[in-house]
Amino acid sequence: MPRRRYVVLTGWVLIWLLAAMSAGSVYAEAEAASQVTGNGVSLHAGSTAGSVAPPLTAKNAAQKLEESAEALYGYVQEGDVVKARGESGKISQIFISSSFEGLTSVEGVNALSSVIIDLKGTLAAVQISPQKWEAAAARLRLAVNSLNHPRQPMWLQYYKLIREDLNDMEQSAAANDLKGWQTALERLQGRYDTLRPAVIISRTPESVNAFDSWVSYAAGIPSSSQPVQRARLLEIVSYGQDAARVLFGKERNEPALTLPLAPKGYGAWGLLAGGFIIATLAYVAYRKYRGEHEEWKPF
């Protein structure tokens, strides 16, 4: 009898052990399945989030860059360096994660990259320089605007100022005043340095190189070993005016923004001679008109 109880007890213990092992394996499988399902849900959620926020297109990236550049320019104007540095970080991330294919050339992308690097270096400087901050922020603002609005960029508004500088150079050349020439040219160079990255983004390399070459040549005139004659100075200014027209997309017959050089006066005798010539031409035209009509007059 005791032996029979021992056998029964042993059987129940074996059954209990087998049930425990089976439950453990089922639990392990359920946990593994839960983990796999959880990963699947999380991956699906990630893909859903990705579909909600797709990668930026070139146009969208340009728009976001312009918004950030405008905000940064405002922070610089207010003197808020902390916010300006934060916004410059956003601009870097947008630039790095975006492609601007179709909006500008390789030279344009390089110019934009250089502007961003220069801006970050200026904002990170230990010594505070509001003028440098503003200049760097203005270059970035114009460059990004040129990327987002290639047909009508903001930098085209500088044509009036560039033409005024060229006209000042023309007047200095007419007076053979190299000091005035140099002053006007340095003012033009300062403005062009602010515009140049934006110009590279939306203009052909040929037109940019033409104006760059003219600026470089004109800057070397005051330090030339040989004296430059007045006629040559006027000719150089004329080349600069043509290069500026091409760069800004202006017509050659567009009126000047400032008064041209005063023409040579001819005095009262000149006016009388001009009036006599006009009266003679009018009388001849009248006689010719009358003669033709009398010749064809029917009888």
mmCIF file of C-alpha atoms in Angstrom:
data_model
loop_
_atom_site.group_PDB
_atom_site.id
_atom_site.type_symbol
_atom_site.label_atom_id
_atom_site.label_comp_id
_atom_site.label_asym_id
_atom_site.label_seq_id
_atom_site.Cartn_x
_atom_site.Cartn_y
_atom_site.Cartn_z
ATOM 1 C CA MET A 1 0.000 0.000 0.000
ATOM 2 C CA PRO A 2 2.725 2.483 0.850
ATOM 3 C CA ARG A 3 4.458 1.521 -2.359
ATOM 4 C CA ARG A 4 1.295 2.305 -4.314
ATOM 5 C CA ARG A 5 1.020 5.736 -2.684
ATOM 6 C CA TYR A 6 4.658 6.425 -3.579
ATOM 7 C CA VAL A 7 4.017 5.610 -7.226
ATOM 8 C CA VAL A 8 0.924 7.818 -7.326
ATOM 9 C CA LEU A 9 2.743 10.684 -5.621
ATOM 10 C CA THR A 10 5.661 10.355 -8.029
ATOM 11 C CA GLY A 11 3.241 10.476 -10.953
ATOM 12 C CA TRP A 12 1.603 13.647 -9.692
ATOM 13 C CA VAL A 13 5.012 15.303 -9.251
ATOM 14 C CA LEU A 14 5.978 14.402 -12.836
ATOM 15 C CA ILE A 15 2.663 15.749 -14.129
ATOM 16 C CA TRP A 16 3.185 19.010 -12.210
ATOM 17 C CA LEU A 17 6.720 19.426 -13.540
ATOM 18 C CA LEU A 18 5.592 18.815 -17.109
ATOM 19 C CA ALA A 19 2.769 21.341 -16.729
ATOM 20 C CA ALA A 20 5.155 23.949 -15.313
ATOM 21 C CA MET A 21 7.619 23.453 -18.177
ATOM 22 C CA SER A 22 4.830 23.751 -20.748
ATOM 23 C CA ALA A 23 3.519 26.934 -19.176
ATOM 24 C CA GLY A 24 7.003 28.431 -19.123
ATOM 25 C CA SER A 25 7.559 27.761 -22.810
ATOM 26 C CA VAL A 26 4.176 29.211 -23.688
ATOM 27 C CA TYR A 27 4.950 32.331 -21.666
ATOM 28 C CA ALA A 28 8.369 32.696 -23.328
ATOM 29 C CA GLU A 29 6.807 32.373 -26.761
ATOM 30 C CA ALA A 30 4.135 34.882 -25.857
ATOM 31 C CA GLU A 31 6.743 37.342 -24.593
ATOM 32 C CA ALA A 32 8.835 36.942 -27.721
ATOM 33 C CA ALA A 33 5.770 37.429 -29.860
ATOM 34 C CA SER A 34 4.889 40.499 -27.847
ATOM 35 C CA GLN A 35 8.353 41.931 -28.381
ATOM 36 C CA VAL A 36 8.201 41.253 -32.096
ATOM 37 C CA THR A 37 4.750 42.786 -32.287
ATOM 38 C CA GLY A 38 5.889 45.761 -30.250
ATOM 39 C CA ASN A 39 8.842 46.312 -32.551
ATOM 40 C CA GLY A 40 6.557 45.998 -35.507
ATOM 41 C CA VAL A 41 4.206 48.601 -34.098
ATOM 42 C CA SER A 42 7.044 50.937 -33.306
ATOM 43 C CA LEU A 43 8.535 50.546 -36.765
ATOM 44 C CA HIS A 44 5.148 51.111 -38.289
ATOM 45 C CA ALA A 45 4.705 54.193 -36.152
ATOM 46 C CA GLY A 46 8.089 55.418 -37.320
ATOM 47 C CA SER A 47 7.148 54.880 -40.925
ATOM 48 C CA THR A 48 3.880 56.677 -40.305
ATOM 49 C CA ALA A 49 5.735 59.598 -38.782
ATOM 50 C CA GLY A 50 8.039 59.569 -41.772
ATOM 51 C CA SER A 51 5.090 59.720 -44.126
ATOM 52 C CA VAL A 52 3.681 62.677 -42.200
ATOM 53 C CA ALA A 53 6.999 64.565 -42.451
ATOM 54 C CA PRO A 54 8.533 63.621 -45.829
ATOM 55 C CA PRO A 55 12.028 64.769 -46.832
ATOM 56 C CA LEU A 56 12.236 68.405 -47.856
ATOM 57 C CA THR A 57 12.107 69.173 -51.554
ATOM 58 C CA ALA A 58 14.489 71.759 -52.967
ATOM 59 C CA LYS A 59 11.785 74.431 -53.056
ATOM 60 C CA ASN A 60 10.539 73.672 -49.533
ATOM 61 C CA ALA A 61 14.090 73.751 -48.213
ATOM 62 C CA ALA A 62 14.687 77.125 -49.860
ATOM 63 C CA GLN A 63 11.495 78.481 -48.289
ATOM 64 C CA LYS A 64 12.486 77.240 -44.834
ATOM 65 C CA LEU A 65 15.962 78.699 -45.255
ATOM 66 C CA GLU A 66 14.496 82.079 -46.126
ATOM 67 C CA GLU A 67 12.174 82.005 -43.114
ATOM 68 C CA SER A 68 15.074 81.194 -40.796
ATOM 69 C CA ALA A 69 17.321 83.787 -42.440
ATOM 70 C CA GLU A 70 14.655 86.469 -41.954
ATOM 71 C CA ALA A 71 14.255 85.464 -38.300
ATOM 72 C CA LEU A 72 18.023 85.490 -37.768
ATOM 73 C CA TYR A 73 18.349 88.918 -39.372
ATOM 74 C CA GLY A 74 15.700 90.209 -36.973
ATOM 75 C CA TYR A 75 17.525 88.747 -33.964
ATOM 76 C CA VAL A 76 20.777 90.361 -35.101
ATOM 77 C CA GLN A 77 19.012 93.700 -35.480
ATOM 78 C CA GLU A 78 17.705 93.326 -31.922
ATOM 79 C CA GLY A 79 21.131 92.289 -30.613
ATOM 80 C CA ASP A 80 19.862 88.901 -29.377
ATOM 81 C CA VAL A 81 22.978 86.775 -29.920
ATOM 82 C CA VAL A 82 21.600 83.658 -28.214
ATOM 83 C CA LYS A 83 18.588 83.411 -30.515
ATOM 84 C CA ALA A 84 20.702 84.318 -33.545
ATOM 85 C CA ARG A 85 23.129 81.479 -32.788
ATOM 86 C CA GLY A 86 20.235 79.066 -32.316
ATOM 87 C CA GLU A 87 18.724 80.091 -35.625
ATOM 88 C CA SER A 88 22.086 79.685 -37.367
ATOM 89 C CA GLY A 89 22.141 76.089 -36.122
ATOM 90 C CA LYS A 90 18.723 75.482 -37.691
ATOM 91 C CA ILE A 91 19.957 76.968 -40.950
ATOM 92 C CA SER A 92 22.947 74.616 -40.959
ATOM 93 C CA GLN A 93 20.718 71.580 -40.397
ATOM 94 C CA ILE A 94 18.364 72.574 -43.207
ATOM 95 C CA PHE A 95 21.291 73.118 -45.567
ATOM 96 C CA ILE A 96 22.978 69.818 -44.692
ATOM 97 C CA SER A 97 19.805 67.731 -45.021
ATOM 98 C CA SER A 98 18.624 69.297 -48.292
ATOM 99 C CA SER A 99 19.471 69.248 -51.964
ATOM 100 C CA PHE A 100 19.070 72.369 -54.080
ATOM 101 C CA GLU A 101 19.329 70.686 -57.451
ATOM 102 C CA GLY A 102 17.485 72.664 -60.077
ATOM 103 C CA LEU A 103 17.483 75.912 -58.104
ATOM 104 C CA THR A 104 21.095 76.965 -58.579
ATOM 105 C CA SER A 105 24.444 75.847 -59.930
ATOM 106 C CA VAL A 106 27.335 74.146 -58.122
ATOM 107 C CA GLU A 107 28.917 77.584 -57.747
ATOM 108 C CA GLY A 108 25.697 78.824 -56.160
ATOM 109 C CA VAL A 109 25.625 76.006 -53.606
ATOM 110 C CA ASN A 110 29.267 76.670 -52.728
ATOM 111 C CA ALA A 111 28.543 80.381 -52.314
ATOM 112 C CA LEU A 112 25.611 79.652 -49.988
ATOM 113 C CA SER A 113 27.715 77.229 -47.969
ATOM 114 C CA SER A 114 30.473 79.833 -47.580
ATOM 115 C CA VAL A 115 27.953 82.432 -46.389
ATOM 116 C CA ILE A 116 26.584 80.070 -43.720
ATOM 117 C CA ILE A 117 30.081 79.154 -42.510
ATOM 118 C CA ASP A 118 31.086 82.816 -42.374
ATOM 119 C CA LEU A 119 27.928 83.687 -40.434
ATOM 120 C CA LYS A 120 28.491 80.965 -37.841
ATOM 121 C CA GLY A 121 32.100 82.016 -37.399
ATOM 122 C CA THR A 122 31.078 85.644 -36.955
ATOM 123 C CA LEU A 123 28.410 84.802 -34.358
ATOM 124 C CA ALA A 124 30.783 82.475 -32.499
ATOM 125 C CA ALA A 125 33.496 85.123 -32.141
ATOM 126 C CA VAL A 126 34.383 86.079 -28.572
ATOM 127 C CA GLN A 127 34.523 89.783 -29.310
ATOM 128 C CA ILE A 128 31.141 91.350 -30.029
ATOM 129 C CA SER A 129 30.983 93.140 -33.395
ATOM 130 C CA PRO A 130 27.442 94.240 -34.296
ATOM 131 C CA GLN A 131 28.579 95.611 -37.661
ATOM 132 C CA LYS A 132 30.106 92.290 -38.704
ATOM 133 C CA TRP A 133 27.048 90.412 -37.439
ATOM 134 C CA GLU A 134 24.728 92.626 -39.448
ATOM 135 C CA ALA A 135 26.867 92.361 -42.586
ATOM 136 C CA ALA A 136 27.018 88.546 -42.351
ATOM 137 C CA ALA A 137 23.270 88.304 -41.665
ATOM 138 C CA ALA A 138 22.530 90.606 -44.620
ATOM 139 C CA ARG A 139 24.663 88.477 -46.969
ATOM 140 C CA LEU A 140 22.835 85.346 -45.858
ATOM 141 C CA ARG A 141 19.436 87.014 -46.173
ATOM 142 C CA LEU A 142 20.134 88.134 -49.746
ATOM 143 C CA ALA A 143 21.674 84.792 -50.721
ATOM 144 C CA VAL A 144 18.757 82.705 -49.433
ATOM 145 C CA ASN A 145 16.251 85.107 -50.983
ATOM 146 C CA SER A 146 18.054 84.729 -54.311
ATOM 147 C CA LEU A 147 17.765 80.947 -53.979
ATOM 148 C CA ASN A 148 14.036 81.086 -53.223
ATOM 149 C CA HIS A 149 13.216 83.851 -55.750
ATOM 150 C CA PRO A 150 15.665 83.415 -58.647
ATOM 151 C CA ARG A 151 13.584 85.443 -61.134
ATOM 152 C CA GLN A 152 13.044 88.488 -58.920
ATOM 153 C CA PRO A 153 15.623 88.420 -56.123
ATOM 154 C CA MET A 154 15.925 91.169 -53.565
ATOM 155 C CA TRP A 155 19.480 92.069 -54.577
ATOM 156 C CA LEU A 156 18.227 93.633 -57.841
ATOM 157 C CA GLN A 157 17.128 96.619 -55.745
ATOM 158 C CA TYR A 158 20.802 97.544 -55.332
ATOM 159 C CA TYR A 159 21.119 98.525 -58.994
ATOM 160 C CA LYS A 160 20.335 102.160 -58.213
ATOM 161 C CA LEU A 161 23.148 102.335 -55.636
ATOM 162 C CA ILE A 162 25.639 100.607 -57.932
ATOM 163 C CA ARG A 163 24.763 102.981 -60.771
ATOM 164 C CA GLU A 164 25.191 105.984 -58.478
ATOM 165 C CA ASP A 165 28.673 104.732 -57.560
ATOM 166 C CA LEU A 166 29.501 104.270 -61.243
ATOM 167 C CA ASN A 167 28.266 107.776 -62.026
ATOM 168 C CA ASP A 168 30.450 109.160 -59.228
ATOM 169 C CA MET A 169 33.386 107.333 -60.782
ATOM 170 C CA GLU A 170 32.495 108.825 -64.168
ATOM 171 C CA GLN A 171 32.489 112.349 -62.764
ATOM 172 C CA SER A 172 35.821 111.737 -61.036
ATOM 173 C CA ALA A 173 37.249 110.368 -64.281
ATOM 174 C CA ALA A 174 36.063 113.438 -66.195
ATOM 175 C CA ALA A 175 37.885 115.617 -63.658
ATOM 176 C CA ASN A 176 40.901 113.255 -63.669
ATOM 177 C CA ASP A 177 40.403 112.923 -59.893
ATOM 178 C CA LEU A 178 41.890 109.558 -58.915
ATOM 179 C CA LYS A 179 41.176 110.106 -55.234
ATOM 180 C CA GLY A 180 37.477 110.581 -55.900
ATOM 181 C CA TRP A 181 37.619 107.607 -58.268
ATOM 182 C CA GLN A 182 39.047 105.388 -55.536
ATOM 183 C CA THR A 183 36.512 106.554 -52.943
ATOM 184 C CA ALA A 184 33.568 105.786 -55.229
ATOM 185 C CA LEU A 185 35.058 102.425 -56.212
ATOM 186 C CA GLU A 186 35.621 101.366 -52.587
ATOM 187 C CA ARG A 187 31.996 102.208 -51.822
ATOM 188 C CA LEU A 188 30.907 100.118 -54.816
ATOM 189 C CA GLN A 189 33.128 97.230 -53.724
ATOM 190 C CA GLY A 190 31.600 97.223 -50.238
ATOM 191 C CA ARG A 191 28.106 96.962 -51.657
ATOM 192 C CA TYR A 192 29.074 94.325 -54.182
ATOM 193 C CA ASP A 193 30.712 92.170 -51.488
ATOM 194 C CA THR A 194 27.326 92.021 -49.745
ATOM 195 C CA LEU A 195 25.558 91.098 -52.995
ATOM 196 C CA ARG A 196 28.070 88.736 -54.541
ATOM 197 C CA PRO A 197 26.920 85.404 -52.991
ATOM 198 C CA ALA A 198 23.328 86.179 -53.983
ATOM 199 C CA VAL A 199 24.478 87.169 -57.482
ATOM 200 C CA ILE A 200 26.377 83.885 -57.910
ATOM 201 C CA ILE A 201 23.270 81.916 -56.912
ATOM 202 C CA SER A 202 20.974 83.428 -59.559
ATOM 203 C CA ARG A 203 23.318 84.541 -62.366
ATOM 204 C CA THR A 204 25.549 82.765 -64.866
ATOM 205 C CA PRO A 205 29.232 82.368 -64.007
ATOM 206 C CA GLU A 206 30.159 84.348 -67.135
ATOM 207 C CA SER A 207 28.302 87.512 -66.079
ATOM 208 C CA VAL A 208 29.661 87.265 -62.533
ATOM 209 C CA ASN A 209 33.234 86.768 -63.752
ATOM 210 C CA ALA A 210 32.903 89.740 -66.121
ATOM 211 C CA PHE A 211 31.925 92.116 -63.312
ATOM 212 C CA ASP A 212 34.514 90.607 -60.935
ATOM 213 C CA SER A 213 37.237 91.183 -63.514
ATOM 214 C CA TRP A 214 36.164 94.781 -64.073
ATOM 215 C CA VAL A 215 36.149 95.551 -60.326
ATOM 216 C CA SER A 216 39.606 94.024 -59.939
ATOM 217 C CA TYR A 217 40.993 95.978 -62.897
ATOM 218 C CA ALA A 218 39.441 99.274 -61.813
ATOM 219 C CA ALA A 219 40.810 98.832 -58.283
ATOM 220 C CA GLY A 220 44.351 98.674 -59.658
ATOM 221 C CA ILE A 221 44.142 101.970 -61.560
ATOM 222 C CA PRO A 222 45.086 104.340 -58.682
ATOM 223 C CA SER A 223 48.231 102.322 -57.915
ATOM 224 C CA SER A 224 49.285 102.018 -61.561
ATOM 225 C CA SER A 225 52.904 102.954 -62.275
ATOM 226 C CA GLN A 226 51.877 104.761 -65.456
ATOM 227 C CA PRO A 227 49.459 107.724 -65.290
ATOM 228 C CA VAL A 228 46.066 106.931 -66.793
ATOM 229 C CA GLN A 229 44.611 109.525 -69.099
ATOM 230 C CA ARG A 230 41.135 110.988 -68.684
ATOM 231 C CA ALA A 231 39.808 109.320 -71.842
ATOM 232 C CA ARG A 232 40.988 105.928 -70.624
ATOM 233 C CA LEU A 233 39.317 106.416 -67.240
ATOM 234 C CA LEU A 234 36.023 107.248 -68.921
ATOM 235 C CA GLU A 235 36.376 104.174 -71.108
ATOM 236 C CA ILE A 236 36.932 101.950 -68.055
ATOM 237 C CA VAL A 237 33.812 103.349 -66.385
ATOM 238 C CA SER A 238 31.849 102.650 -69.565
ATOM 239 C CA TYR A 239 32.934 99.003 -69.422
ATOM 240 C CA GLY A 240 31.781 98.849 -65.797
ATOM 241 C CA GLN A 241 28.403 100.306 -66.671
ATOM 242 C CA ASP A 242 27.914 97.695 -69.409
ATOM 243 C CA ALA A 243 28.940 94.869 -67.052
ATOM 244 C CA ALA A 244 26.514 96.133 -64.409
ATOM 245 C CA ARG A 245 23.657 96.266 -66.942
ATOM 246 C CA VAL A 246 24.274 92.652 -67.909
ATOM 247 C CA LEU A 247 24.571 91.553 -64.290
ATOM 248 C CA PHE A 248 21.320 93.221 -63.245
ATOM 249 C CA GLY A 249 19.487 92.377 -66.465
ATOM 250 C CA LYS A 250 18.883 95.998 -67.490
ATOM 251 C CA GLU A 251 18.450 97.412 -70.988
ATOM 252 C CA ARG A 252 21.184 99.589 -72.421
ATOM 253 C CA ASN A 253 18.818 102.476 -73.235
ATOM 254 C CA GLU A 254 17.524 102.677 -69.658
ATOM 255 C CA PRO A 255 17.741 106.272 -68.371
ATOM 256 C CA ALA A 256 20.516 107.108 -65.956
ATOM 257 C CA LEU A 257 19.657 107.515 -62.297
ATOM 258 C CA THR A 258 21.691 110.670 -61.881
ATOM 259 C CA LEU A 259 22.289 113.617 -64.156
ATOM 260 C CA PRO A 260 24.892 113.034 -66.863
ATOM 261 C CA LEU A 261 27.917 115.217 -67.295
ATOM 262 C CA ALA A 262 26.964 118.748 -68.405
ATOM 263 C CA PRO A 263 27.193 119.179 -72.184
ATOM 264 C CA LYS A 264 29.446 121.791 -73.676
ATOM 265 C CA GLY A 265 27.685 125.167 -74.009
ATOM 266 C CA TYR A 266 27.466 126.852 -77.398
ATOM 267 C CA GLY A 267 26.221 130.280 -76.364
ATOM 268 C CA ALA A 268 23.782 132.627 -78.164
ATOM 269 C CA TRP A 269 25.436 132.260 -81.586
ATOM 270 C CA GLY A 270 25.018 128.516 -81.371
ATOM 271 C CA LEU A 271 21.315 128.871 -80.626
ATOM 272 C CA LEU A 272 20.837 131.316 -83.527
ATOM 273 C CA ALA A 273 22.662 129.012 -85.928
ATOM 274 C CA GLY A 274 20.569 126.058 -84.810
ATOM 275 C CA GLY A 275 17.355 128.024 -85.257
ATOM 276 C CA PHE A 276 18.418 129.145 -88.764
ATOM 277 C CA ILE A 277 19.127 125.543 -89.806
ATOM 278 C CA ILE A 278 15.767 124.331 -88.508
ATOM 279 C CA ALA A 279 13.898 127.163 -90.311
ATOM 280 C CA THR A 280 15.732 126.406 -93.587
ATOM 281 C CA LEU A 281 14.898 122.700 -93.409
ATOM 282 C CA ALA A 282 11.239 123.487 -92.692
ATOM 283 C CA TYR A 283 11.039 125.896 -95.688
ATOM 284 C CA VAL A 284 12.618 123.345 -98.036
ATOM 285 C CA ALA A 285 10.213 120.651 -96.875
ATOM 286 C CA TYR A 286 7.270 122.991 -97.433
ATOM 287 C CA ARG A 287 8.393 123.905 -100.982
ATOM 288 C CA LYS A 288 8.852 120.252 -101.848
ATOM 289 C CA TYR A 289 5.423 119.351 -100.496
ATOM 290 C CA ARG A 290 3.776 122.206 -102.448
ATOM 291 C CA GLY A 291 5.587 121.347 -105.662
ATOM 292 C CA GLU A 292 4.525 117.720 -105.560
ATOM 293 C CA HIS A 293 0.880 118.628 -105.080
ATOM 294 C CA GLU A 294 0.934 121.213 -107.887
ATOM 295 C CA GLU A 295 2.543 118.677 -110.244
ATOM 296 C CA TRP A 296 -0.249 116.158 -109.710
ATOM 297 C CA LYS A 297 -3.102 118.723 -109.688
ATOM 298 C CA PRO A 298 -5.767 117.637 -112.229
ATOM 299 C CA PHE A 299 -6.925 120.078 -114.958
#
